[in-house]
Coordinates of C-alpha atoms in Angstrom, one line a residue:
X29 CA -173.6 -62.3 29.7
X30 CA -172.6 -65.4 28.0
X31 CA -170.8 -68.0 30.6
X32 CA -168.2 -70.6 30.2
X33 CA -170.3 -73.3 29.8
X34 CA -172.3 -71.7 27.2
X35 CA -169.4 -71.4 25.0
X36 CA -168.3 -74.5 25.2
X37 CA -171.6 -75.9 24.4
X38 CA -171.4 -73.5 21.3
X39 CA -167.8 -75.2 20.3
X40 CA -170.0 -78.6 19.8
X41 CA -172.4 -77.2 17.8
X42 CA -172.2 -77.7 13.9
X43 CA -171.7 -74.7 11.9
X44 CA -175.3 -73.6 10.6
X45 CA -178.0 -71.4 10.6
X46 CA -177.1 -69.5 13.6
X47 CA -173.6 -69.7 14.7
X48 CA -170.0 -68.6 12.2
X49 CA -167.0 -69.3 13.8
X50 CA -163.4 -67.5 13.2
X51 CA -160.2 -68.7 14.3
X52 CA -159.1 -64.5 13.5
X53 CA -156.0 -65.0 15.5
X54 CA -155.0 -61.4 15.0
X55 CA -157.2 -59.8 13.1
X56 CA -160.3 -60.0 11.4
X57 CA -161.2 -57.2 8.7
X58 CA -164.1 -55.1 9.9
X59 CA -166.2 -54.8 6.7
X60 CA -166.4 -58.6 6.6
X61 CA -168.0 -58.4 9.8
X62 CA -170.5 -56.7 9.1
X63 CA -171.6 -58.7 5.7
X64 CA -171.6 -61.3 8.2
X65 CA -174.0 -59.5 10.5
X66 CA -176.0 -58.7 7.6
X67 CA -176.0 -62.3 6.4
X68 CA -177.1 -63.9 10.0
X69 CA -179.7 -61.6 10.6
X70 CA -181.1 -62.5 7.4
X71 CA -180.9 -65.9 8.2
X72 CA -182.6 -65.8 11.6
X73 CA -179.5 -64.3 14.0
X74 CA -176.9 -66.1 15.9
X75 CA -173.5 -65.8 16.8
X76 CA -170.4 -64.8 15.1
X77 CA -167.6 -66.0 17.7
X78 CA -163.6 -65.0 16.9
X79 CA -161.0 -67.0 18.5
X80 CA -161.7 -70.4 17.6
X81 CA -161.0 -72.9 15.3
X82 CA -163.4 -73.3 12.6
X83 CA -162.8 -76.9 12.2
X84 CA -164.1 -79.9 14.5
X85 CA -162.5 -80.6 16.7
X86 CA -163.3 -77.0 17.5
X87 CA -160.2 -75.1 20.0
X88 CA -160.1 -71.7 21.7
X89 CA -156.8 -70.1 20.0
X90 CA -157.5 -66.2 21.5
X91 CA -158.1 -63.1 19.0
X92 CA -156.6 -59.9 19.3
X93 CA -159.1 -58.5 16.8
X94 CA -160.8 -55.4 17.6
X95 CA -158.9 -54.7 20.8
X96 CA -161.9 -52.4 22.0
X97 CA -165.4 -53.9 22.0
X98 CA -167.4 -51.1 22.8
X99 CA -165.9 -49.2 19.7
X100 CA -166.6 -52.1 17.7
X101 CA -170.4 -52.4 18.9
X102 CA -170.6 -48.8 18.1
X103 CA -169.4 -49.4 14.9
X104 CA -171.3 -51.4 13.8
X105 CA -174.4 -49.5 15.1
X106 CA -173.3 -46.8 13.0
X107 CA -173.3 -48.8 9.6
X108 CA -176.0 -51.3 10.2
X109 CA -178.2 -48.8 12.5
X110 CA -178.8 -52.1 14.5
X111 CA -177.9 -52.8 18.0
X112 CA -175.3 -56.0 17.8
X113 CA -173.6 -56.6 21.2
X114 CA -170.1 -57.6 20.8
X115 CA -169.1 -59.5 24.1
X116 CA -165.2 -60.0 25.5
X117 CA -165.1 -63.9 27.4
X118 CA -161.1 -64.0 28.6
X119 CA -160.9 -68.0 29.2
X120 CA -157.6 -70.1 30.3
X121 CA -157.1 -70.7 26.4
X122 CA -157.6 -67.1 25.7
X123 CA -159.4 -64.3 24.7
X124 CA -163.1 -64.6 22.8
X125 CA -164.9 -62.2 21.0
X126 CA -169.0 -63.1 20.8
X127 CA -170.9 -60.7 18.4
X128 CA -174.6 -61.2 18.9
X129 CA -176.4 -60.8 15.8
X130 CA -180.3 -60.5 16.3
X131 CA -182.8 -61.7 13.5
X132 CA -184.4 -59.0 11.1
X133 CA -187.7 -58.4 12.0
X134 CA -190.8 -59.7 9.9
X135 CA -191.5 -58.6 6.4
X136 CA -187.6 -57.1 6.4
X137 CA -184.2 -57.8 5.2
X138 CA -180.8 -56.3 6.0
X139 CA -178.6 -55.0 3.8
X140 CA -175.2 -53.0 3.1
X141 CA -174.7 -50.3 0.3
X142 CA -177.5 -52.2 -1.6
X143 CA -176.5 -55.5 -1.1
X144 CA -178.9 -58.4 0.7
X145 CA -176.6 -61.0 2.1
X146 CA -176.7 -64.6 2.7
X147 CA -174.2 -67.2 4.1
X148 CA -172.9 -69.9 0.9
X149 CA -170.7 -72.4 2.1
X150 CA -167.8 -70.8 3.7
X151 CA -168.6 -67.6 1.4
X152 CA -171.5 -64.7 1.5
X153 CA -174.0 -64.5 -1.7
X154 CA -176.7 -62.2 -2.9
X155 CA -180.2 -63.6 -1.6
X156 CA -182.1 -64.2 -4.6
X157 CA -185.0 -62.0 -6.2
X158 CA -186.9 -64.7 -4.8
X159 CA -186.1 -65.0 -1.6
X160 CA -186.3 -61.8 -1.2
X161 CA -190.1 -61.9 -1.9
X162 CA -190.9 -64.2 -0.5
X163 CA -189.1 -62.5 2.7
X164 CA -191.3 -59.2 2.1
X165 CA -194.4 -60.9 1.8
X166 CA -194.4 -62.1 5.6
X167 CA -195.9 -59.7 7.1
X168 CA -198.8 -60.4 4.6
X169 CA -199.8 -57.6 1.4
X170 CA -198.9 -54.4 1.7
X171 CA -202.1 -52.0 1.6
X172 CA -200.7 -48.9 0.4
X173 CA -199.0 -51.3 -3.3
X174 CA -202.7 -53.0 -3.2
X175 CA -204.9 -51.1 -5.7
X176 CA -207.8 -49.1 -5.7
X177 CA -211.0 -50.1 -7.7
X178 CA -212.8 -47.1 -9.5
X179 CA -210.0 -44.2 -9.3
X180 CA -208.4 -42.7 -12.1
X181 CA -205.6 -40.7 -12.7
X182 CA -208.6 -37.8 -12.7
X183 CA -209.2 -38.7 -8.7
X184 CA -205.1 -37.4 -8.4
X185 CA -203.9 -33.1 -8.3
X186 CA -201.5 -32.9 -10.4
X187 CA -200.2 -30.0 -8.6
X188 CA -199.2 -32.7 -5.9
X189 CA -197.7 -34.9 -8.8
X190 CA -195.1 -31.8 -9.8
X191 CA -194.6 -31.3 -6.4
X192 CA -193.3 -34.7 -6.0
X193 CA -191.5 -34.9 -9.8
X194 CA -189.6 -31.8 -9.0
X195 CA -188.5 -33.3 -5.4
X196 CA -187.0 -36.5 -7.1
X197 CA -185.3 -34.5 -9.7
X198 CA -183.6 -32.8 -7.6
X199 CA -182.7 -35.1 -5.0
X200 CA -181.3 -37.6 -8.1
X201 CA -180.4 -34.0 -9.6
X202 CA -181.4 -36.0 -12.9
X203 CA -183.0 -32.5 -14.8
X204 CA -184.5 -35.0 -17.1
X205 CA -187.4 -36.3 -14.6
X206 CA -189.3 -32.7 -14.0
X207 CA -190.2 -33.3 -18.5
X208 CA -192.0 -36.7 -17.9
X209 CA -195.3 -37.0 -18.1
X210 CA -198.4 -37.4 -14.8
X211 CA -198.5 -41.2 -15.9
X212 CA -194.7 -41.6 -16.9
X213 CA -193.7 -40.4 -12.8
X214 CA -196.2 -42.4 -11.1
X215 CA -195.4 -45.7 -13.1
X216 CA -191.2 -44.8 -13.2
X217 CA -192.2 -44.2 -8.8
X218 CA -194.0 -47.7 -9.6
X219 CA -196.9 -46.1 -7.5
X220 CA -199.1 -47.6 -10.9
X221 CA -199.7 -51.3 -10.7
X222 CA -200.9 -52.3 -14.9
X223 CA -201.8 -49.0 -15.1
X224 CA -204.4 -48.6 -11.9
X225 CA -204.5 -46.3 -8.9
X226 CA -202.8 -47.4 -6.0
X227 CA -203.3 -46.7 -2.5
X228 CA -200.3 -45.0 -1.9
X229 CA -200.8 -42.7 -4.7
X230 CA -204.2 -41.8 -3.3
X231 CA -202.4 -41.0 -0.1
X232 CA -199.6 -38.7 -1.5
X233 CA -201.9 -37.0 -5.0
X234 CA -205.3 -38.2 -4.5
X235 CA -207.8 -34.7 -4.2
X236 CA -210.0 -34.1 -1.5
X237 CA -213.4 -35.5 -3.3
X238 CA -211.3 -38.4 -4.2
X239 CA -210.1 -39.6 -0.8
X240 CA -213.5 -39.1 0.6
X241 CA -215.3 -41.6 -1.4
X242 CA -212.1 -44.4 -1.5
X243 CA -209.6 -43.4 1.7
X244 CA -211.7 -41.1 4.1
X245 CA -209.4 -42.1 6.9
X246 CA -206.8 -40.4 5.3
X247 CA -206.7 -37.4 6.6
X248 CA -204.9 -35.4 9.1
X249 CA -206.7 -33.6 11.7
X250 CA -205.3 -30.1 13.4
X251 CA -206.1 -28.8 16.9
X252 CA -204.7 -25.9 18.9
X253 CA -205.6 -25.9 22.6
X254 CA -204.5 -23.0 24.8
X255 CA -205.0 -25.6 28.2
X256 CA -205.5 -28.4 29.4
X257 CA -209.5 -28.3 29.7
X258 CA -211.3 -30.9 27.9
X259 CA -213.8 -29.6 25.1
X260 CA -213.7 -27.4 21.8
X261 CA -210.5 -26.7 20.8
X262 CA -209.9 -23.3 19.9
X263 CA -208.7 -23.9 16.2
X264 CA -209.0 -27.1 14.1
X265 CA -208.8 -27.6 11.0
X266 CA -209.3 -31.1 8.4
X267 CA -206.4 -31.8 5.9
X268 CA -208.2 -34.8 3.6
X269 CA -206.3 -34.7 0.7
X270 CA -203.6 -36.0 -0.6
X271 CA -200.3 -35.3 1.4
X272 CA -197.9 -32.9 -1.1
X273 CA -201.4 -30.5 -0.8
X274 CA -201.1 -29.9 3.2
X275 CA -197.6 -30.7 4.0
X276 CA -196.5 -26.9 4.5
X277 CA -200.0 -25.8 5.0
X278 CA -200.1 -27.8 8.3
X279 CA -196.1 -26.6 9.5
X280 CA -197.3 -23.6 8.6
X281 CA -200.6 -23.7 11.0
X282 CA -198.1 -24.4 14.0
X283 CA -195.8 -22.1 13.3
X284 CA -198.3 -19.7 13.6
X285 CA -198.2 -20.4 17.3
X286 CA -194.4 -21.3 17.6
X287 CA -192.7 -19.0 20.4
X288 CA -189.1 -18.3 20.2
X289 CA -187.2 -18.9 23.6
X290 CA -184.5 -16.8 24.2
X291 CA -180.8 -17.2 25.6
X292 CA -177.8 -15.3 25.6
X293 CA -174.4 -16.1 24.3
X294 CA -172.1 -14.0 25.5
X295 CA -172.8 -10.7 23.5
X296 CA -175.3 -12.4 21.3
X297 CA -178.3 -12.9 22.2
X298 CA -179.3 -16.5 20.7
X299 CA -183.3 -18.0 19.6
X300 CA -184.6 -21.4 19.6
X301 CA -188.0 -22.2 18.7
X302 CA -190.3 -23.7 21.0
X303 CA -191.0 -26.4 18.0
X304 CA -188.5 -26.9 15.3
X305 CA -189.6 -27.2 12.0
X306 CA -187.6 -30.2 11.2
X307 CA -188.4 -32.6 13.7
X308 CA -192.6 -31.8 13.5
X309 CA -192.0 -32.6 9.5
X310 CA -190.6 -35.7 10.6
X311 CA -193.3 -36.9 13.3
X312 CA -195.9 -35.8 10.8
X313 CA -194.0 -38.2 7.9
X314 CA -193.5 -40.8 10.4
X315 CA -197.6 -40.3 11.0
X316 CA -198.2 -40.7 7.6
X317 CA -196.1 -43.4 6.0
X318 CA -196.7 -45.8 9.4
X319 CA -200.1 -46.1 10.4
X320 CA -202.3 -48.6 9.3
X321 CA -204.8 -47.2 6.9
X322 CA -207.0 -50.5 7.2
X323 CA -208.0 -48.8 10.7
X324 CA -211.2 -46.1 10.3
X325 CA -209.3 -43.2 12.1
X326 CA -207.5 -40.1 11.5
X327 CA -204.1 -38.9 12.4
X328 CA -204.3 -36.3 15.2
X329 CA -202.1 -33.3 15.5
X330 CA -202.8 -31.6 19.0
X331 CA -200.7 -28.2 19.8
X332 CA -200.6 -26.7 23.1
X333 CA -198.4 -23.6 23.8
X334 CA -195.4 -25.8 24.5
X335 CA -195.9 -29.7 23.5
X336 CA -197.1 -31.0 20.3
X337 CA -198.5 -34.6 20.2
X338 CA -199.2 -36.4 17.0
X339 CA -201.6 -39.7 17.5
X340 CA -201.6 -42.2 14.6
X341 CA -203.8 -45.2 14.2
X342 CA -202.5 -48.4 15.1
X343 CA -199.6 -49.5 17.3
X344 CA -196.3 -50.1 16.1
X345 CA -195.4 -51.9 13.0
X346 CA -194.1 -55.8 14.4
X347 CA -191.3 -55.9 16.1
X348 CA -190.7 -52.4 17.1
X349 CA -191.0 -51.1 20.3
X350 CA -190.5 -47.5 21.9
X351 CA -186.9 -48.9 23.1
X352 CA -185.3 -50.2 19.8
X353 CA -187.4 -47.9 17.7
X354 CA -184.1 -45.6 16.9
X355 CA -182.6 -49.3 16.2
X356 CA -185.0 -51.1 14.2
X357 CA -187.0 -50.8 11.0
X358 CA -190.3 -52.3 10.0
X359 CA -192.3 -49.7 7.6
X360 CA -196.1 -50.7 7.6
X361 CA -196.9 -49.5 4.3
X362 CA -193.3 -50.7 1.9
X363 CA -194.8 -48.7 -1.0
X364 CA -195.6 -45.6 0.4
X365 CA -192.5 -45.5 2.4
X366 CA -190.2 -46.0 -1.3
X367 CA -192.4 -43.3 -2.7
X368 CA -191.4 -40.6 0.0
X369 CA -188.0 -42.0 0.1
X370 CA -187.6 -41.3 -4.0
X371 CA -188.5 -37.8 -3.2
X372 CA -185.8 -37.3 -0.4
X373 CA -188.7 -37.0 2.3
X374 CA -187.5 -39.9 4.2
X375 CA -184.8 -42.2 4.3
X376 CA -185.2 -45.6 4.2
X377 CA -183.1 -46.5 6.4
X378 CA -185.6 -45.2 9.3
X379 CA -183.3 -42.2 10.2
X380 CA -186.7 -40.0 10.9
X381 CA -187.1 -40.7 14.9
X382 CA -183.2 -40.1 15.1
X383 CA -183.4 -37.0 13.8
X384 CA -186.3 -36.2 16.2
X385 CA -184.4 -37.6 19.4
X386 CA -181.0 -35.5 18.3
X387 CA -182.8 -32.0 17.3
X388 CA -184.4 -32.3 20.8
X389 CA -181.3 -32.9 22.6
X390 CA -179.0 -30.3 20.7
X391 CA -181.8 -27.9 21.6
X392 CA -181.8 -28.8 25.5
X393 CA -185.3 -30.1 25.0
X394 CA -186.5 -33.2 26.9
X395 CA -186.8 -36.6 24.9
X396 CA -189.1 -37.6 22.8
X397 CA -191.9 -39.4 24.6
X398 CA -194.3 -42.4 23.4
X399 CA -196.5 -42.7 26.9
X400 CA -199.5 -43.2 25.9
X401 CA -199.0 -45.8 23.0
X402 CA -201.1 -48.5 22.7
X403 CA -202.1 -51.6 20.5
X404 CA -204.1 -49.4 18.4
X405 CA -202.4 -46.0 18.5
X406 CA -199.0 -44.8 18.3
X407 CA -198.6 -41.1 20.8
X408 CA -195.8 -39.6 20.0
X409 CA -195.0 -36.5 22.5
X410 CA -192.6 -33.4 21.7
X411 CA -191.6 -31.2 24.0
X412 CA -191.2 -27.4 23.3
X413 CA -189.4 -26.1 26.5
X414 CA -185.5 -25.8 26.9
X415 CA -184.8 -27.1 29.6
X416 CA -180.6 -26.6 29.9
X417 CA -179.3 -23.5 27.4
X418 CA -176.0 -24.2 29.2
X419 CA -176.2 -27.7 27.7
X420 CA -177.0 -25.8 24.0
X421 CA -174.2 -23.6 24.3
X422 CA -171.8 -26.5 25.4
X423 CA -172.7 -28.6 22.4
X424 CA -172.0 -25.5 20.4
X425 CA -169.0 -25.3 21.4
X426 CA -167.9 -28.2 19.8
X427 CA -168.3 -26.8 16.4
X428 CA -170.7 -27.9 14.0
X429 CA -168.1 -29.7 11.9
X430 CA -168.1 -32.2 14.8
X431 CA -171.6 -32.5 15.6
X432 CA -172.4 -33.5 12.3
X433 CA -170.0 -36.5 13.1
X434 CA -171.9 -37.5 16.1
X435 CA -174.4 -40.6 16.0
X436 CA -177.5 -40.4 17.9
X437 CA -176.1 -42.6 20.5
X438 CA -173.1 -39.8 20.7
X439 CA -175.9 -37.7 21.5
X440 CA -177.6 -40.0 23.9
X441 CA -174.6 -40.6 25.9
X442 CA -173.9 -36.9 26.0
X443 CA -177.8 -36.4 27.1
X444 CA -177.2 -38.9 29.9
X445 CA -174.2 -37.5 31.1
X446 CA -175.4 -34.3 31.5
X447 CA -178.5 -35.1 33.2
X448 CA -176.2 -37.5 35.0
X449 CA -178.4 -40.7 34.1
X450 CA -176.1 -43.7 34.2
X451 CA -175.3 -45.0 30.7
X452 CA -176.1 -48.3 28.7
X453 CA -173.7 -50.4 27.7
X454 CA -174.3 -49.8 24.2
X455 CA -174.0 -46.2 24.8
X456 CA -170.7 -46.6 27.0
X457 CA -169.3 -48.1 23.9
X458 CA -169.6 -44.3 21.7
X459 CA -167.3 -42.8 25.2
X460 CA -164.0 -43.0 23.5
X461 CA -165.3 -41.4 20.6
X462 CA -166.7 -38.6 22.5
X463 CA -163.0 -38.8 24.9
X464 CA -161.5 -37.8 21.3
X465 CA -163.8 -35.0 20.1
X466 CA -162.6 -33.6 23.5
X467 CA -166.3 -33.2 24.9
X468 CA -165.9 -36.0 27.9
X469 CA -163.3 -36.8 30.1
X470 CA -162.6 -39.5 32.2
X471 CA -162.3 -39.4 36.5
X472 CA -160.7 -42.5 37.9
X473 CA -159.1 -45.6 36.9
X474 CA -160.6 -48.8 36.3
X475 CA -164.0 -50.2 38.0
X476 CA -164.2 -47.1 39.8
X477 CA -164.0 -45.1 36.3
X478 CA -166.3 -42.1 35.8
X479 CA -167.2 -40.2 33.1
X480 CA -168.4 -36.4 33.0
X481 CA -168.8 -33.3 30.1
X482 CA -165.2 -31.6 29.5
X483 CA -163.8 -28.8 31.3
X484 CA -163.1 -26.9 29.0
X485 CA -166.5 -26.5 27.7
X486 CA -167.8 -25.8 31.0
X487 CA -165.6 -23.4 31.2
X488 CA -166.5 -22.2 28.0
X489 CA -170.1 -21.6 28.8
X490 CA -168.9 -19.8 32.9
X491 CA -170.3 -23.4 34.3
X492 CA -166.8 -24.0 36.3
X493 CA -168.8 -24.4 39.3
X494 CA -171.0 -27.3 37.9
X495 CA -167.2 -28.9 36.5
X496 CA -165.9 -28.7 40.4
X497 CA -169.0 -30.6 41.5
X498 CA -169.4 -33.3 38.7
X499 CA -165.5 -33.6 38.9
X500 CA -165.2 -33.6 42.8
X501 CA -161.8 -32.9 45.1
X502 CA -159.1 -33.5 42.9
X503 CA -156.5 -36.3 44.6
X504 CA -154.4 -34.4 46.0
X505 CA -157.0 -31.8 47.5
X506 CA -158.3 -35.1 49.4
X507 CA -155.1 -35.6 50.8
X508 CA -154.7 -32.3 52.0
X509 CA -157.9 -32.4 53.9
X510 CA -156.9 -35.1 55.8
X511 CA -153.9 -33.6 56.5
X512 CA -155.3 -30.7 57.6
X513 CA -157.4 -32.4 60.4
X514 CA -154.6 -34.8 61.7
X515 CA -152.5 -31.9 62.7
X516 CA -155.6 -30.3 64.4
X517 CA -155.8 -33.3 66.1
X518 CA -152.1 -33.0 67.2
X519 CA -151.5 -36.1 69.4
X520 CA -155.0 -37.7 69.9
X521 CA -154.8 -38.5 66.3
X522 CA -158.1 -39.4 64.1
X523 CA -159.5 -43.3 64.0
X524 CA -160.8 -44.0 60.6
X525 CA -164.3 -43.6 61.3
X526 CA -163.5 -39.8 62.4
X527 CA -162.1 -39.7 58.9
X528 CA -164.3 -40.7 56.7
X529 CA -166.6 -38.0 57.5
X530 CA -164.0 -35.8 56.7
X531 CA -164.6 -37.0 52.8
X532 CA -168.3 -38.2 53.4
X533 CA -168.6 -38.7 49.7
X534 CA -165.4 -41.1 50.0
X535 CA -165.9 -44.5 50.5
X536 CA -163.4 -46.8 53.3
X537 CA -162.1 -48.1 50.4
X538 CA -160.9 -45.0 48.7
X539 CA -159.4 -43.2 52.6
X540 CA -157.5 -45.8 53.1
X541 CA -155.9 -46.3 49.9
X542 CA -155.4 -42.3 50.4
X543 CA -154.2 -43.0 53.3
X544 CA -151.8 -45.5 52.4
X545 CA -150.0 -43.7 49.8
X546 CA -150.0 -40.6 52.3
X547 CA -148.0 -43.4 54.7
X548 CA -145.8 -43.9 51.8
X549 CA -144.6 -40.2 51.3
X550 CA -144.2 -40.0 54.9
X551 CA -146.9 -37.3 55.6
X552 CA -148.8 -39.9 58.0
X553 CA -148.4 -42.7 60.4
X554 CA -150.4 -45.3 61.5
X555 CA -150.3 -46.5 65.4
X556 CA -152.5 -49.5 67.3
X557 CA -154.0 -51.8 65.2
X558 CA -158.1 -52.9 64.8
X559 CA -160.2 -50.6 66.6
X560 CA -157.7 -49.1 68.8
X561 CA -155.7 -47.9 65.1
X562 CA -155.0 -44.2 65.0
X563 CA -153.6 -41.9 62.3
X564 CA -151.0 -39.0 63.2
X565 CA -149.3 -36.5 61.4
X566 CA -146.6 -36.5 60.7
X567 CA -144.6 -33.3 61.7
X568 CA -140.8 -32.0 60.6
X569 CA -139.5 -32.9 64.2
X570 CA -140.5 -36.1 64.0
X571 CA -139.1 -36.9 60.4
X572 CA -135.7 -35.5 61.9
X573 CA -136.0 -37.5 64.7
X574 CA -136.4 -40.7 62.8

């Protein structure tokens, strides 16, 4: 949290490389904020700060712009698939917004809808062809564009070449692409470099006799084991070759072994696969595109009967880490990852692991795991077992339609809640969205607000009982509680203490403002005062008496 002081040592500051400052009395437009985020981050990170003079002497003048910071943050999550904190200062001259844009990482640039911003005087330009190599070329050469001496387009199957035309034509559903030629795909997918083999060719087309003499590390290695024991496992299987030749065969292999878990819906009786096809293609593209092929080992693929664990050689690409990793983007091998993206097998904006993280939660699986990751390996755990089909069925009850508008921090937050983990600020920032879709609701007011699943889709799914607990004694249920002991007590009355363990889950706090407002309607009275105080109930006589 940002304090006074800090922002007033910001408002001395010259505009520059990190820092943009709005006046944006009352509003300020949201797709310019997010060039602007896209413009600082390419330029290092900063601070974009609304409510204040952009001139020196700089003032605080308040902004009323985007009344709702946590929507905003989420926002701009969604289009940017960064995490920008957006923090609310209220100061005697008014109200400040402070949007904290982090630097892109090394070897990356933002952009939005194609464009790679910059900041040019008091307006945003393109960053130049350039700058923009220069920016890629941090991180040093990128093995999988680097070519390889001595292969020929005979060291490539051109079965895996259609394979890969007839994906891009369809995904560009441009008809004209499945006529071109072997060498007219691989130099349009620039995956040719002056007419020579690259690595990431070798990796997607290159046959098995092929990689073993140029790229034996790229291969993919398959084990099934029934337990936990250490030794032989009891199927394996080598995939070196180039990857449109094993992609099914190996989702095949595991399916061969893929339970179905059972549930029932009402009259229906409903199946969910111990491991879904979509997120293993994804952990095994993820494999594939990331790892460092300058390291001698293979990707290992390790089934059990109800985890699958895929192990990739080297750590993670700079910059990422297993808690931004659904945030950030830093592909290890650029030229690969393009090729894969032209073919609709990834998207380049790094929405693999999301999709991973969201199939395992709409399935009532646990997260995703990456214990075990080190410098020089990346673990990545999936787990098979549903763990909560009451949680399935209550996010199907929301209807598909609205599940496909759902972010994977929706998701998260609706994780969290239901295995009543407290929630992020960034993820508190997706509630009013899920308030709206009608799939949380809202207990209390202010500091003391809660948050839990609906009731109508507990309901839904016969979980009333679970609804009452989450929820708790509705307010005036409370009330009558207390009521209901005070007139037990007839004339000794109940001290405080006594009633606070009436409501043990009640703070002192929370009785006595119950209390109070019971005072108020008359229902109770209060006599002695400190430790000698009493409450009594208060009974008809007594009201027609006074």
């Amino acid at each position: 949290m940002s304090t006074t002081e800090q922002l007033h040592q910001w408002l001395t500051e010259p505009e520059g490389t990190n820092i943009e400052f709005k006046e944006a009395k009352q509003n300020y437009h949201f797709e310019k904020l997010v060039d602007y985020c896209v413009a600082l981050a390419n330029e290092g990170g900063g601070k974009i700060i609304l409510g204040v003079t952009d001139r020196r002497p700089r003032r605080i003048v308040g902004t009323a712009a985007f009344a709702e910071p946590g929507r905003t943050e989420a926002g701009l999550h969604d289009r940017l698939t960064h995490r920008i904190p957006v923090e609310e200062m209220l100061t005697p001259e008014g109200r400040v917004l402070v949007v904290h844009v982090p630097g892109r990482l090394p070897g990356t640039a933002w952009q939005i809808n194609g464009r790679y911003l910059k900041r040019a005087g008091d307006d945003l330009a393109a960053l130049t062809d350039a700058e923009l190599r220069a920016i890629f070329a941090e991180t040093g050469p990128d093995f999988s564009a680097e070519t390889c001496p001595g292969a020929t387009l005979a060291s490539l199957s051109p079965e895996a070449i259609a394979a890969f035309r007839q994906r891009w034509a369809k995904k560009t559903r441009d008809e004209r692409k499945e006529y071109w030629t072997d060498v007219e795909t691989l130099t349009n997918a620039e995956l040719l470099v002056d007419g020579q083999i690259t690595y990431a060719t070798l990796i997607l087309f290159g046959t098995r006799a092929a990689l073993g003499r140029w790229l034996a590390q790229a291969e993919l290695v398959f084990e099934y084991r029934s337990s936990e024991a250490s030794g032989p496992a009891a199927d394996r299987e080598e995939y070196r070759e180039g990857f449109f030749l094993w992609q099914d065969a190996i989702w095949n292999k595991i399916n061969l072994r893929n339970d179905r878990q059972s549930y029932q819906d009402g009259l229906f009786r409903m199946d969910l696969p111990t491991f879904d096809e979509v997120a293993v293609r994804e952990a095994l593209l993820n494999a594939v595109a990331h790892r460092d092929y300058r390291l001698g080992g293979s990707v290992f693929v390790r089934q059990y009967a109800h985890r699958l664990e895929v192990v990739s050689p080297g750590g993670f690409p700079t910059g990422i880490t297993a808690e931004n990793i659904l945030d950030q983007q830093n592909p290890r091998n650029r030229r690969l990852a393009e090729a894969l993206a032209k073919c609709g097998l990834i998207e380049r904006s790094g929405q693999g692991m999301n999709l991973i993280f969201e199939t395992a939660i709409r399935q009532g699986k646990p997260l995703p795991s990456f214990a075990g990751t080190s410098a020089h390996e990346v673990r990545l755990t999936l787990e098979g077992m549903v763990k909560s089909t009451a949680f399935v069925r209550f996010l199907e009850r929301l209807g598909e339609e609205t599940l496909r508008s759902f972010s994977t921090c929706d998701f998260l937050a609706l994780d969290y809640l239901h295995r009543e983990q407290p929630l992020t600020e960034h993820l508190k920032g997706r509630l009013p969205g899920l308030i709206e879709a009608g799939a949380v609701e809202t207990i209390g007011h202010g500091k003391g607000t809660r948050y839990i699943l609906s009731q109508r889709l507990y309901a839904a799914i016969g979980s009333k009982g679970v609804y009452t607990r989450k929820k708790g004694l509705d307010y005036e249920t409370k009330k009558a509680l207390i009521e209901k002991h005070l007139r037990e007590q007839k004339d000794s009355g109940a001290p405080l203490a006594e009633l606070r363990q009436v409501l043990p889950a009640e703070s002192e706090r929370s009785i006595q403002r119950l209390l109070t407002e019971m005072r108020d309607e008359g229902r109770v009275a209060l006599r002695g005062k400190r430790r000698w105080a009493r409450w009594f109930i208060v009974s008809a006589k007594t009201q027609d008496n006074e």
